[in-house]
XYZ file of C-alpha atoms in Angstrom:
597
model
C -6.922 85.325 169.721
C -10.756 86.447 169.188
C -10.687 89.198 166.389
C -12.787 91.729 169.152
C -10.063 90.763 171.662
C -7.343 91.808 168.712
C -8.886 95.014 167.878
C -9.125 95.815 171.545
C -5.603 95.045 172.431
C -4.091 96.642 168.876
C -6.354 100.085 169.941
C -5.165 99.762 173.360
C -1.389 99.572 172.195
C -1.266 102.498 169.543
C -1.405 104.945 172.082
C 2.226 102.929 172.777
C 4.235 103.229 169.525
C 7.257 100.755 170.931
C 4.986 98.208 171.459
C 2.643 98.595 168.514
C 4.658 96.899 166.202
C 5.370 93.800 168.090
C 1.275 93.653 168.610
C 0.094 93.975 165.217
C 3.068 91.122 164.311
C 1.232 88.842 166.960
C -2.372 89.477 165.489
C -0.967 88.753 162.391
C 0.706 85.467 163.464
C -3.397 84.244 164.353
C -4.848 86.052 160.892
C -6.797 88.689 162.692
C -5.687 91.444 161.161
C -4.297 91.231 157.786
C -3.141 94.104 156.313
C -5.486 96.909 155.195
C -5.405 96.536 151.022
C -6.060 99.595 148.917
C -9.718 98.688 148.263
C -10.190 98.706 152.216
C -8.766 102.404 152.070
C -12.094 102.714 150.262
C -14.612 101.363 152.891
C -14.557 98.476 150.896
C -15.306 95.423 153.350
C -12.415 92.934 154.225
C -13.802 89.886 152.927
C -15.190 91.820 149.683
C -11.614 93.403 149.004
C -9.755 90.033 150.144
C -12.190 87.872 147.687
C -11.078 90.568 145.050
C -7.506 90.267 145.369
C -7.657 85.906 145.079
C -10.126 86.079 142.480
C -8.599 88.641 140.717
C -4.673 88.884 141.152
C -4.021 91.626 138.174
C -5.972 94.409 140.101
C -4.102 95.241 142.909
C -5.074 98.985 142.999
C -8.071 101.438 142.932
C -8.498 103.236 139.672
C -8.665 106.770 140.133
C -12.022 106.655 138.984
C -12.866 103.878 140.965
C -11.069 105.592 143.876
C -14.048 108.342 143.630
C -16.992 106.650 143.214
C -16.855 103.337 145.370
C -17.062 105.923 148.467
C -19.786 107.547 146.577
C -21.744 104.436 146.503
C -21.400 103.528 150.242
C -22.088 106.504 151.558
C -25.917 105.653 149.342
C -25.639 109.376 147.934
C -26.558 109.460 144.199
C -24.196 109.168 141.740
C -23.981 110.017 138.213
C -20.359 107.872 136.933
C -18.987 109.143 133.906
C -15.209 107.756 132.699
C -13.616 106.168 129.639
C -13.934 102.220 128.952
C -11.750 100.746 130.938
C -12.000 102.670 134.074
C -13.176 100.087 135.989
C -16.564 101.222 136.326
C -18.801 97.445 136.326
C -16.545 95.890 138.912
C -16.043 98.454 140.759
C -19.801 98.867 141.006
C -19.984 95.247 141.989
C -17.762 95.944 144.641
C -19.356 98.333 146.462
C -22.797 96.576 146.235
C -20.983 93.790 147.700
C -19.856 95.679 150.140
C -23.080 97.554 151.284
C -24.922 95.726 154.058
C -27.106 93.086 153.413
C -31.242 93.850 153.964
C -33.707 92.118 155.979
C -36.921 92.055 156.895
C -39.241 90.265 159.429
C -41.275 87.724 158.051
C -43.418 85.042 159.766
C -41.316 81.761 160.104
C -42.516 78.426 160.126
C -43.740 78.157 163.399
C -45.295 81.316 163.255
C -42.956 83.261 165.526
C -41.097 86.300 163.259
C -37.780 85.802 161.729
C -35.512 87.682 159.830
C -35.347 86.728 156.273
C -33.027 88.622 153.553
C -34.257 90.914 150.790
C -33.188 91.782 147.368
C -31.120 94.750 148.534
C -30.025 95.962 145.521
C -31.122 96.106 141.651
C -27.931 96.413 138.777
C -30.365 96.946 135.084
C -27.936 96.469 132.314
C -28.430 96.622 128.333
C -28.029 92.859 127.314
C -28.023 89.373 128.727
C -24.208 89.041 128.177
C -23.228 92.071 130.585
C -25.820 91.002 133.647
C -23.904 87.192 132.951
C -20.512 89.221 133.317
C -21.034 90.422 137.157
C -22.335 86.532 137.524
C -19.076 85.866 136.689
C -16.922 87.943 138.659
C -19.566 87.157 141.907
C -18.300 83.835 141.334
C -15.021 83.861 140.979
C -14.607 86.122 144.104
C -17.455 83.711 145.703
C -14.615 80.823 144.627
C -12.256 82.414 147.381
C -14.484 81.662 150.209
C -14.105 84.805 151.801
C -17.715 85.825 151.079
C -18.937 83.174 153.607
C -20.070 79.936 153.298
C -23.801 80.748 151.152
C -24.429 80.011 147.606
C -24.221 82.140 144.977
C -27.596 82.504 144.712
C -27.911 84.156 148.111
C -25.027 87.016 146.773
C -26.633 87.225 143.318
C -28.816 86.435 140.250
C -30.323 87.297 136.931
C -33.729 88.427 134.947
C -33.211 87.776 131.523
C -34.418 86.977 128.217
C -32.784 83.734 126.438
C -31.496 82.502 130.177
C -32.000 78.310 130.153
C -35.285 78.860 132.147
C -37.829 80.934 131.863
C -38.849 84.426 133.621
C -41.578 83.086 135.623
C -38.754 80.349 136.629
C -35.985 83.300 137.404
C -38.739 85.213 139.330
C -39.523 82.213 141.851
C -35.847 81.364 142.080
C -35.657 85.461 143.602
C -38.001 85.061 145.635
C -37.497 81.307 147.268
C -34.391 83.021 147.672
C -33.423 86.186 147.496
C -29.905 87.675 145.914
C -28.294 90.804 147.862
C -27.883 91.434 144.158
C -30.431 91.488 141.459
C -28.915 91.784 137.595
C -31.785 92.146 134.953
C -32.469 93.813 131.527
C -35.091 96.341 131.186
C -37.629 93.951 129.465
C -37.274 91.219 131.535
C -37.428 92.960 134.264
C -40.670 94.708 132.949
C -42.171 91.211 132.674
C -41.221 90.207 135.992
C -42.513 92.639 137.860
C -46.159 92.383 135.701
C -46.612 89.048 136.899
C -48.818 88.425 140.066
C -47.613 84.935 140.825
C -44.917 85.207 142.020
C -44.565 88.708 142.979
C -41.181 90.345 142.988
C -39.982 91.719 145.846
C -38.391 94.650 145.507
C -39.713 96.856 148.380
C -36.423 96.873 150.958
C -34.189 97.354 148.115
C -31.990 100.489 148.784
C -29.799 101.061 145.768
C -30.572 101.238 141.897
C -28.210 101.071 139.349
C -28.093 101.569 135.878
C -25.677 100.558 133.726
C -24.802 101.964 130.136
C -27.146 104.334 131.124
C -27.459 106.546 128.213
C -28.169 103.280 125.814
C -31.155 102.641 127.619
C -32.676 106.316 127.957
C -33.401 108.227 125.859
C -32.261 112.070 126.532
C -34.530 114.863 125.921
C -34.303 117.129 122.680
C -31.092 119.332 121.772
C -32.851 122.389 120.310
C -34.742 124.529 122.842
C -37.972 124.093 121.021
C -41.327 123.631 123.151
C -42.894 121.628 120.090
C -40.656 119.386 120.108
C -40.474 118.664 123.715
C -43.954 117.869 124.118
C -43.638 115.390 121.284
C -40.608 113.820 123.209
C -43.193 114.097 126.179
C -46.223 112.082 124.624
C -43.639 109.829 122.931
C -42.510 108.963 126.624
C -45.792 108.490 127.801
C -47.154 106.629 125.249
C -44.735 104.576 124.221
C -41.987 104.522 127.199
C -39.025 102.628 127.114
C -38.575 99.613 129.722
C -36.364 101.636 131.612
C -38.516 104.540 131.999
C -41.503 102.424 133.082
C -39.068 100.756 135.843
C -37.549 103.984 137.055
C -40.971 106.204 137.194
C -42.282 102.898 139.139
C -39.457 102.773 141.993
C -39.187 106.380 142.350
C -42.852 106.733 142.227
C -43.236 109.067 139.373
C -47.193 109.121 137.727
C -46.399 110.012 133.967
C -50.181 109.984 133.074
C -51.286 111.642 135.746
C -48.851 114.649 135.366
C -49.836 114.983 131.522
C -53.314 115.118 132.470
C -52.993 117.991 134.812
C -50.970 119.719 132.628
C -53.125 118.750 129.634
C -55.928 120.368 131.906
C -54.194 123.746 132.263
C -53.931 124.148 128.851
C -56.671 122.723 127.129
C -59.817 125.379 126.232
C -62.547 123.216 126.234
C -63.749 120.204 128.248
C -64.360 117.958 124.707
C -61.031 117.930 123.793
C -59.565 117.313 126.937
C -61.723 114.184 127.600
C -60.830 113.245 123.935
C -56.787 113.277 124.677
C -57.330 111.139 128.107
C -58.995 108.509 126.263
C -55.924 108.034 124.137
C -53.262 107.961 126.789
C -52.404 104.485 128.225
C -52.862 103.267 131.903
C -48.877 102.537 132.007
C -47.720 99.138 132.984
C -45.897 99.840 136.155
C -47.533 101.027 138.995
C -45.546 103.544 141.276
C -45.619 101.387 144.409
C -42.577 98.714 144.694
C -39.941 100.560 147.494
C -40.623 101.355 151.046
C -38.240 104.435 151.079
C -36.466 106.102 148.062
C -33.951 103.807 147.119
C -30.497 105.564 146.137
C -29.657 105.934 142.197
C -26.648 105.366 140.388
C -26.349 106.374 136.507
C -22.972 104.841 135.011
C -21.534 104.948 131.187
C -18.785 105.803 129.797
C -20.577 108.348 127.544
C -22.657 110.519 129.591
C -23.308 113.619 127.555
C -24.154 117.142 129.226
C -27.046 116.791 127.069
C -28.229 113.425 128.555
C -27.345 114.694 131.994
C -29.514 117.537 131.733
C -32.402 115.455 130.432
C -32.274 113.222 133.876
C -32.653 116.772 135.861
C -35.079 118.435 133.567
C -37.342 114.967 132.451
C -36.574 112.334 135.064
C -36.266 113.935 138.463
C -35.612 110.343 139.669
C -32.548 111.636 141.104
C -32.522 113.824 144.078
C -32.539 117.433 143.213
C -30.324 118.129 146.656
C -26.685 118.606 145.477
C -25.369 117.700 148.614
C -27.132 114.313 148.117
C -25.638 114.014 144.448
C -22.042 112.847 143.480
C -21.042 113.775 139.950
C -17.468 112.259 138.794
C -17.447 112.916 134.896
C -13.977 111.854 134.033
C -13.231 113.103 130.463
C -12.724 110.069 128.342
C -9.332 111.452 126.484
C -7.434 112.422 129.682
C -5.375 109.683 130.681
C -4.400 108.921 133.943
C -1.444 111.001 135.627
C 0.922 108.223 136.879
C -0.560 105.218 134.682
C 0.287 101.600 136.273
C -0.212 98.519 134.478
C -2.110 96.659 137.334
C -5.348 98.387 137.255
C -8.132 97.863 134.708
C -7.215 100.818 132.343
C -6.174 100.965 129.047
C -2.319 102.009 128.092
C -2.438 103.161 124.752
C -4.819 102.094 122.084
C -4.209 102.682 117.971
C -7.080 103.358 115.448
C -6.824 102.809 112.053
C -9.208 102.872 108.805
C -9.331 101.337 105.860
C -11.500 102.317 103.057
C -12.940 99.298 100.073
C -13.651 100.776 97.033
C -16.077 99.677 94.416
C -13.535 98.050 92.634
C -12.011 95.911 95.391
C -8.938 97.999 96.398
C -8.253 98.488 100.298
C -6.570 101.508 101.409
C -5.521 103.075 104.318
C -7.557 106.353 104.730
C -6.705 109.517 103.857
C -4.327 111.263 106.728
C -3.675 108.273 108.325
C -0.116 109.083 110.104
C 2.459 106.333 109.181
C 3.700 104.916 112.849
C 5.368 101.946 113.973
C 2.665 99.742 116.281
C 3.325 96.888 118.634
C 0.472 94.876 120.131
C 1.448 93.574 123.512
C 1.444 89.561 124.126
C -1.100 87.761 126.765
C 0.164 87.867 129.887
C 1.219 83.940 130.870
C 2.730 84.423 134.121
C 0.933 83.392 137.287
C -1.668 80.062 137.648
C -3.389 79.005 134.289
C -7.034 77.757 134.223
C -7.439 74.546 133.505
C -10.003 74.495 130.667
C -8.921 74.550 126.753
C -10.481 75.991 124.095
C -11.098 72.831 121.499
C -9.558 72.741 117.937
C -11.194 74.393 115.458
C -12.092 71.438 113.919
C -13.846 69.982 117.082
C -16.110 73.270 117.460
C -17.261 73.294 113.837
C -18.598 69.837 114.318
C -20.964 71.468 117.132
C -22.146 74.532 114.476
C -24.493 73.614 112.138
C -23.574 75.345 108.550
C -26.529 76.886 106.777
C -26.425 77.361 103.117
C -27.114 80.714 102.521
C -29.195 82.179 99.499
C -28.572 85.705 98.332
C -26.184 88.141 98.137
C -23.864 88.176 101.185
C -24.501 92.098 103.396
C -20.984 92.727 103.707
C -18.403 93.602 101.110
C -15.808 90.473 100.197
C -13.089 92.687 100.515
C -13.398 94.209 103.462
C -14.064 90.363 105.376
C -10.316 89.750 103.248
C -9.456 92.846 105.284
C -10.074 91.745 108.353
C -9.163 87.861 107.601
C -5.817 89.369 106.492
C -4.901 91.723 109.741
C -6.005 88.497 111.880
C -4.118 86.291 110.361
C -0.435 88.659 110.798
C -1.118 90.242 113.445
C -3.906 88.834 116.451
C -2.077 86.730 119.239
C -4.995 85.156 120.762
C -8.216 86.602 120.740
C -9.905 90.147 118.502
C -13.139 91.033 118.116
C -15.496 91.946 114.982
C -18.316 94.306 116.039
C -21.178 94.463 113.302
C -23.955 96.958 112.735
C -26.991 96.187 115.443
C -29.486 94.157 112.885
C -26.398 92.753 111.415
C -26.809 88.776 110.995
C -23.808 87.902 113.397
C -24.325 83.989 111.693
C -23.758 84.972 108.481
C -20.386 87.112 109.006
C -19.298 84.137 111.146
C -20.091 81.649 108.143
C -18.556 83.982 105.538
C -14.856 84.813 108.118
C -15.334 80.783 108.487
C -14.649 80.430 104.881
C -12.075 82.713 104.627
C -9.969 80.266 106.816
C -10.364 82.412 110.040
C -11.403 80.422 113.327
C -14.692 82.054 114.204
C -17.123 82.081 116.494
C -20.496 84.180 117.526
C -20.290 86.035 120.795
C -21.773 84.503 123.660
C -20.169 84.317 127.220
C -22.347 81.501 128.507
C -20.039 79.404 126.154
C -16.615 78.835 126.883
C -15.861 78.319 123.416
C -17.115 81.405 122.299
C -15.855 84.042 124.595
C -16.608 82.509 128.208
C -12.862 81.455 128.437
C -11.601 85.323 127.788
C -13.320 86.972 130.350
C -11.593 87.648 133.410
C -9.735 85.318 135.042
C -6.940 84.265 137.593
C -4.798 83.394 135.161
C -4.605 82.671 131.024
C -3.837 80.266 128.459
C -1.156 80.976 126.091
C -1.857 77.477 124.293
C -5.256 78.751 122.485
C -5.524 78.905 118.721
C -6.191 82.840 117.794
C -9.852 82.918 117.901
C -12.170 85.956 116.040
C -15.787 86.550 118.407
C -18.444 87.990 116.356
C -21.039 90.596 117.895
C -23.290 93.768 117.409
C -23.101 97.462 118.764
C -25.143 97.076 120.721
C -23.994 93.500 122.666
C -20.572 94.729 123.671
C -21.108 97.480 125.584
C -19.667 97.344 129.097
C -18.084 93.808 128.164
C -14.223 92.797 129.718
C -12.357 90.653 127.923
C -8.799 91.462 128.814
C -6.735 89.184 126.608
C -8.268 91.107 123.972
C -6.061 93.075 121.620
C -8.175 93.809 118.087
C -11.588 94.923 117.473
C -12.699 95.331 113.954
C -15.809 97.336 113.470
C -17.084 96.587 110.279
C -18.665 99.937 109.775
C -18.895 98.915 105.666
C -22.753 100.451 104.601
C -23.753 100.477 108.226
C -22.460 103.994 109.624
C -25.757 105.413 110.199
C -25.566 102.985 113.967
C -22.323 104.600 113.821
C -21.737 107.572 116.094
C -18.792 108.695 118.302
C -20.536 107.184 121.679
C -20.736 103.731 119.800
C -17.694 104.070 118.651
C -16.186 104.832 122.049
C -17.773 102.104 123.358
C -16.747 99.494 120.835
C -13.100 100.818 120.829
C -13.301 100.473 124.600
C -12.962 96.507 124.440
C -9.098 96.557 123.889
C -6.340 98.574 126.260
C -7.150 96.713 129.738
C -4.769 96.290 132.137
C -2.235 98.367 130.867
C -1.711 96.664 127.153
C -2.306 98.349 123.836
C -4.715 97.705 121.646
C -5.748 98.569 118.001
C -9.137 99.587 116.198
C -9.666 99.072 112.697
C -12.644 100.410 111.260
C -13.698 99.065 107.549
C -15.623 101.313 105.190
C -16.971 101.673 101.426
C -15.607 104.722 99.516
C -18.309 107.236 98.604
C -21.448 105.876 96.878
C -24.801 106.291 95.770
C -27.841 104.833 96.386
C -31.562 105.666 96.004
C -34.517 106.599 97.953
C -37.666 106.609 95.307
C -36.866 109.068 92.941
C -33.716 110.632 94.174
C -30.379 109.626 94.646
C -28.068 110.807 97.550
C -24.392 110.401 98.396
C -23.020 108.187 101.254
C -19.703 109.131 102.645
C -18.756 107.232 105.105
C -15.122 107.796 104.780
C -15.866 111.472 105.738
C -18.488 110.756 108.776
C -15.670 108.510 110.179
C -13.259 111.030 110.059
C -15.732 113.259 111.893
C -15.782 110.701 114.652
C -12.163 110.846 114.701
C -12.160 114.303 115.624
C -14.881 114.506 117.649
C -12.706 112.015 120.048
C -9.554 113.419 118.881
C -8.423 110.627 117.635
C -5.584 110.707 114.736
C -5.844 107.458 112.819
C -2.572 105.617 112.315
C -1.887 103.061 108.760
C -2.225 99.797 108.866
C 0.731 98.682 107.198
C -0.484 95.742 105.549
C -2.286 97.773 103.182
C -1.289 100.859 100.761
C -2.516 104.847 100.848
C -4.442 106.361 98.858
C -1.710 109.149 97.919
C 0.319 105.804 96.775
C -2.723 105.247 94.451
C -2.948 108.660 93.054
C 0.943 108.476 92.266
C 0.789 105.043 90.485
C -2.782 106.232 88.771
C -0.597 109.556 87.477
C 1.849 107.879 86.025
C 0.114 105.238 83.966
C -2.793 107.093 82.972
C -1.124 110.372 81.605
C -0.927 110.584 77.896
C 2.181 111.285 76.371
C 2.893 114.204 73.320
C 2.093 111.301 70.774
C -1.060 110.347 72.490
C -2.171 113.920 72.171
């Protein structure tokens, strides 16, 4: 039975109810009409949301959040996506790009008559080369199924990157020779690709622009309502704009220069020192011509401040200024779900802690920490296993090269004992240490190495060192507990579900530290429906000097600002003592008795 012939009959036969039943059970019998699955609800596509469920097994149904937006997408209104870590919000993104229809255009065959060849139809700019590798992987897992017809992956999608195993210029003719429905890049890659004139990139039928971690790679306009300071943030963006900026003002066709010399004009009283300003400003490096028609604009983080909203109305005006063409769904990050399941990709319940290293050595909990029982759930082993092993620790250390290092070490012994010490009682498989951005990942890995703790730098390209733990059909249970090293600013919008620690060594680097990072970082444990725990390692207050005057670092007190900024109540780590145990012990053996006075 044809599948037009089995839609015809099965619309023929509802207007029947008796004999509905015994029709759909026929077209069933031939596979023509499986049964609708709660992504299809969504306008998802068959073979998109069947790929998803065989790829994927563990998500069997919609976030909430994901229930909003992937409509939002298809329907190619804009969409600013705002919801905790965890939501869903990459793969569901992929989804519905999958999903859209693919682009073509006529192009001259090769015996000159016209043909229709696919386009790039869409463009996904994320922060790092690690996330634009993660939808890679998912594409090809769900591209595994065969459901997604019989093309490469190449022809569903590709990458832009920096530190790829070929070069830009490489990457750019593999887009063009042929073309991904989906194009992943990072902002300066990208920037590079489309400067080059041989070959050109493409990108003029793309319809749909999204942008990833949004707020990390834009900068929002100024809090204060102060006109000085907005025209700084003005030049600043025309002078020196971020990759980002350049990309969007060039697909959205948005002259920076121009505007700031018309309103320069306005302004300026005489003719001298107007010429004088234009000679300063720069040409830009993207020209506003790439897409045929306005291509629709999705902004997605888990961190989109009213602030930073407000900037992409009053600065950007990429997106469209019609509400009825806008979708806003700005989740608040603390509100959990109403009727939370454990097969979607959001967190259950996730436990922060502190501990604070003093100059002497000592580790304590910090101060208000509630004293609470906590339970880490085991990787889930049920289901098929993948057939790959991670290789004893041994084996992988032979494929490291050691470097002596010369100097004193950036990071505080105790606080790596710390962390060596919670990994060692209390990680089942795999946890994750999360340094300050221009933190040298190598050298924490040497230094946990020595502490006896199997160790390895972040990079997803290598199974060994988090490639294995990203998501998967099924797990392995076998696998020594293994610690993945990494910045700030290289795990945002990473999914590694068997994950159940993250250590953020926040020790002398909280100034990277803010609540957004923080949410972000946290946001790396909880998914699928397991807990997860967040210990955060700091120095005690401490002094240092800045030329001739000495200020006071408190970290212990800007963390506990974050705390309550998220509303977060940080919970002992009962390895480890309290400081009110240290005050009682320091009471008793310090006081002086009569004699003594």
């Amino acid at each position: 039975m044809s599948s037009s012939l089995s839609r015809s009959v099965t619309s023929h036969w509802t207007r029947t109810p008796l004999l509905y039943d015994a029709t759909r059970c026929i077209a069933r019998l031939y596979n023509t009409i499986p049964p609708r699955t709660p992504f299809q609800n969504l306008n998802v596509t068959r073979p998109v949301a069947n790929a998803l469920w065989d790829a994927f097994p563990n998500i069997e149904t919609p976030t909430s959040t994901q229930a909003q937006f992937i409509p939002a997408v298809l329907s190619d209104k804009d969409v600013l996506l705002k919801d905790r870590t965890g939501s869903g919000k990459s793969i569901g993104l992929l989804v519905a790009l999958l999903s859209k229809p693919r682009r073509f255009v006529k192009a001259e065959g090769s015996e000159g008559r016209l043909e229709q060849k696919p386009c790039i139809s869409s463009l996904v700019i994320v922060p790092h080369r690690d996330l634009a590798f993660q939808y890679v992987h998912w594409t090809k897992c769900m591209h595994a199924t065969k459901h997604l017809g019989r093309g490469n992956l190449d022809s569903l999608i590709q990458v832009i990157v920096r530190g790829a195993s070929t070069s830009i210029s490489e990457q750019v003719r593999k887009a063009v020779d042929t073309p991904p429905s989906i194009l992943v890049a990072t902002p300066q890659a990208l920037v590079e690709a489309l400067s080059l004139q041989s070959p050109p990139l493409l990108l003029h039928e793309m319809k749909t622009v999204v942008v990833d971690e949004a707020d990390y790679l834009l900068e929002s306009l100024p809090a204060q309502k102060d006109k000085y300071a907005f025209l700084k943030f003005a030049r600043m963006a025309i002078k020196h704009p971020t990759p980002t900026r350049q990309i969007l003002d060039a697909l959205y066709r948005i002259d920076r220069v121009q505007e700031w010399r018309k309103h320069r004009m306005a302004e300026t009283a005489t003719a001298n020192a107007h010429k004088t300003l234009l000679a300063k400003l720069p040409s830009g490096i993207l020209k506003p011509y790439l897409p045929v028609t306005r291509p629709q604009l999705v902004f997605a983080s888990a961190t989109l401040s009213a602030q930073f909203r407000h900037s992409l109305y009053a600065d950007g005006r990429w997106l469209r200024q019609d509400e009825d063409q806008q979708v806003k769904i700005l989740a608040h990050d603390t509100v959990a779900q109403k009727n939370p399941v454990t097969n979607v990709v959001g967190g259950k319940s996730i436990v922060h802690s502190a501990l604070v290293v003093s100059q002497e050595g000592d580790i304590l909990n910090i101060q208000g920490a509630a004293n609470l029982p906590m339970t880490i759930s085991e990787p889930d082993v049920d289901g098929p296993r993948v057939t790959d092993e991670v290789p004893p620790l041994e084996d992988a250390i032979q494929h490291e090269s050691e470097h002596e290092y010369k100097g004193p070490s950036p990071f505080a012994p105790a606080a790596l004992e710390a962390i060596a010490t919670v990994f060692a009682l209390e990680v089942p498989r795999v946890a994750l240490l999360v340094l300050h951005p221009s933190a040298p990942v190598e050298r924490a890995v040497h230094e946990m190495r020595a502490l006896g703790v199997n160790v390895r730098g972040l990079d997803i390209l290598d199974r060994d060192r988090g490639g294995s733990y990203l998501l998967k059909k099924g797990t392995v249970s076998e696998d020594a507990p293994t610690l993945l090293v990494s910045t700030l600013a290289a795990v945002r919008g990473l999914d590694l579900p068997d994950l159940t620690h993250v250590f953020v060594m926040g020790a002398r680097a909280m100034d990277a530290l803010n609540h957004d990072s923080y949410a972000h970082a946290a946001g790396r444990v909880g998914r699928f429906g397991k807990s997860g725990k967040v210990i955060t390692v700091v120095n005690e207050r401490y002094s240092k000097t800045h030329g001739k005057k000495t200020v006071w670092v408190d970290e212990p007190t800007k963390l506990q600002q974050i705390y309550q900024r998220l509303k977060i109540t940080p919970v002992q780590v009962e390895h480890f003592g309290t400081s009110d145990e240290l005050s009682d012990t320091t009471s008793d053996d310090e006081v002086p008795d009569d004699a003594d006075r």
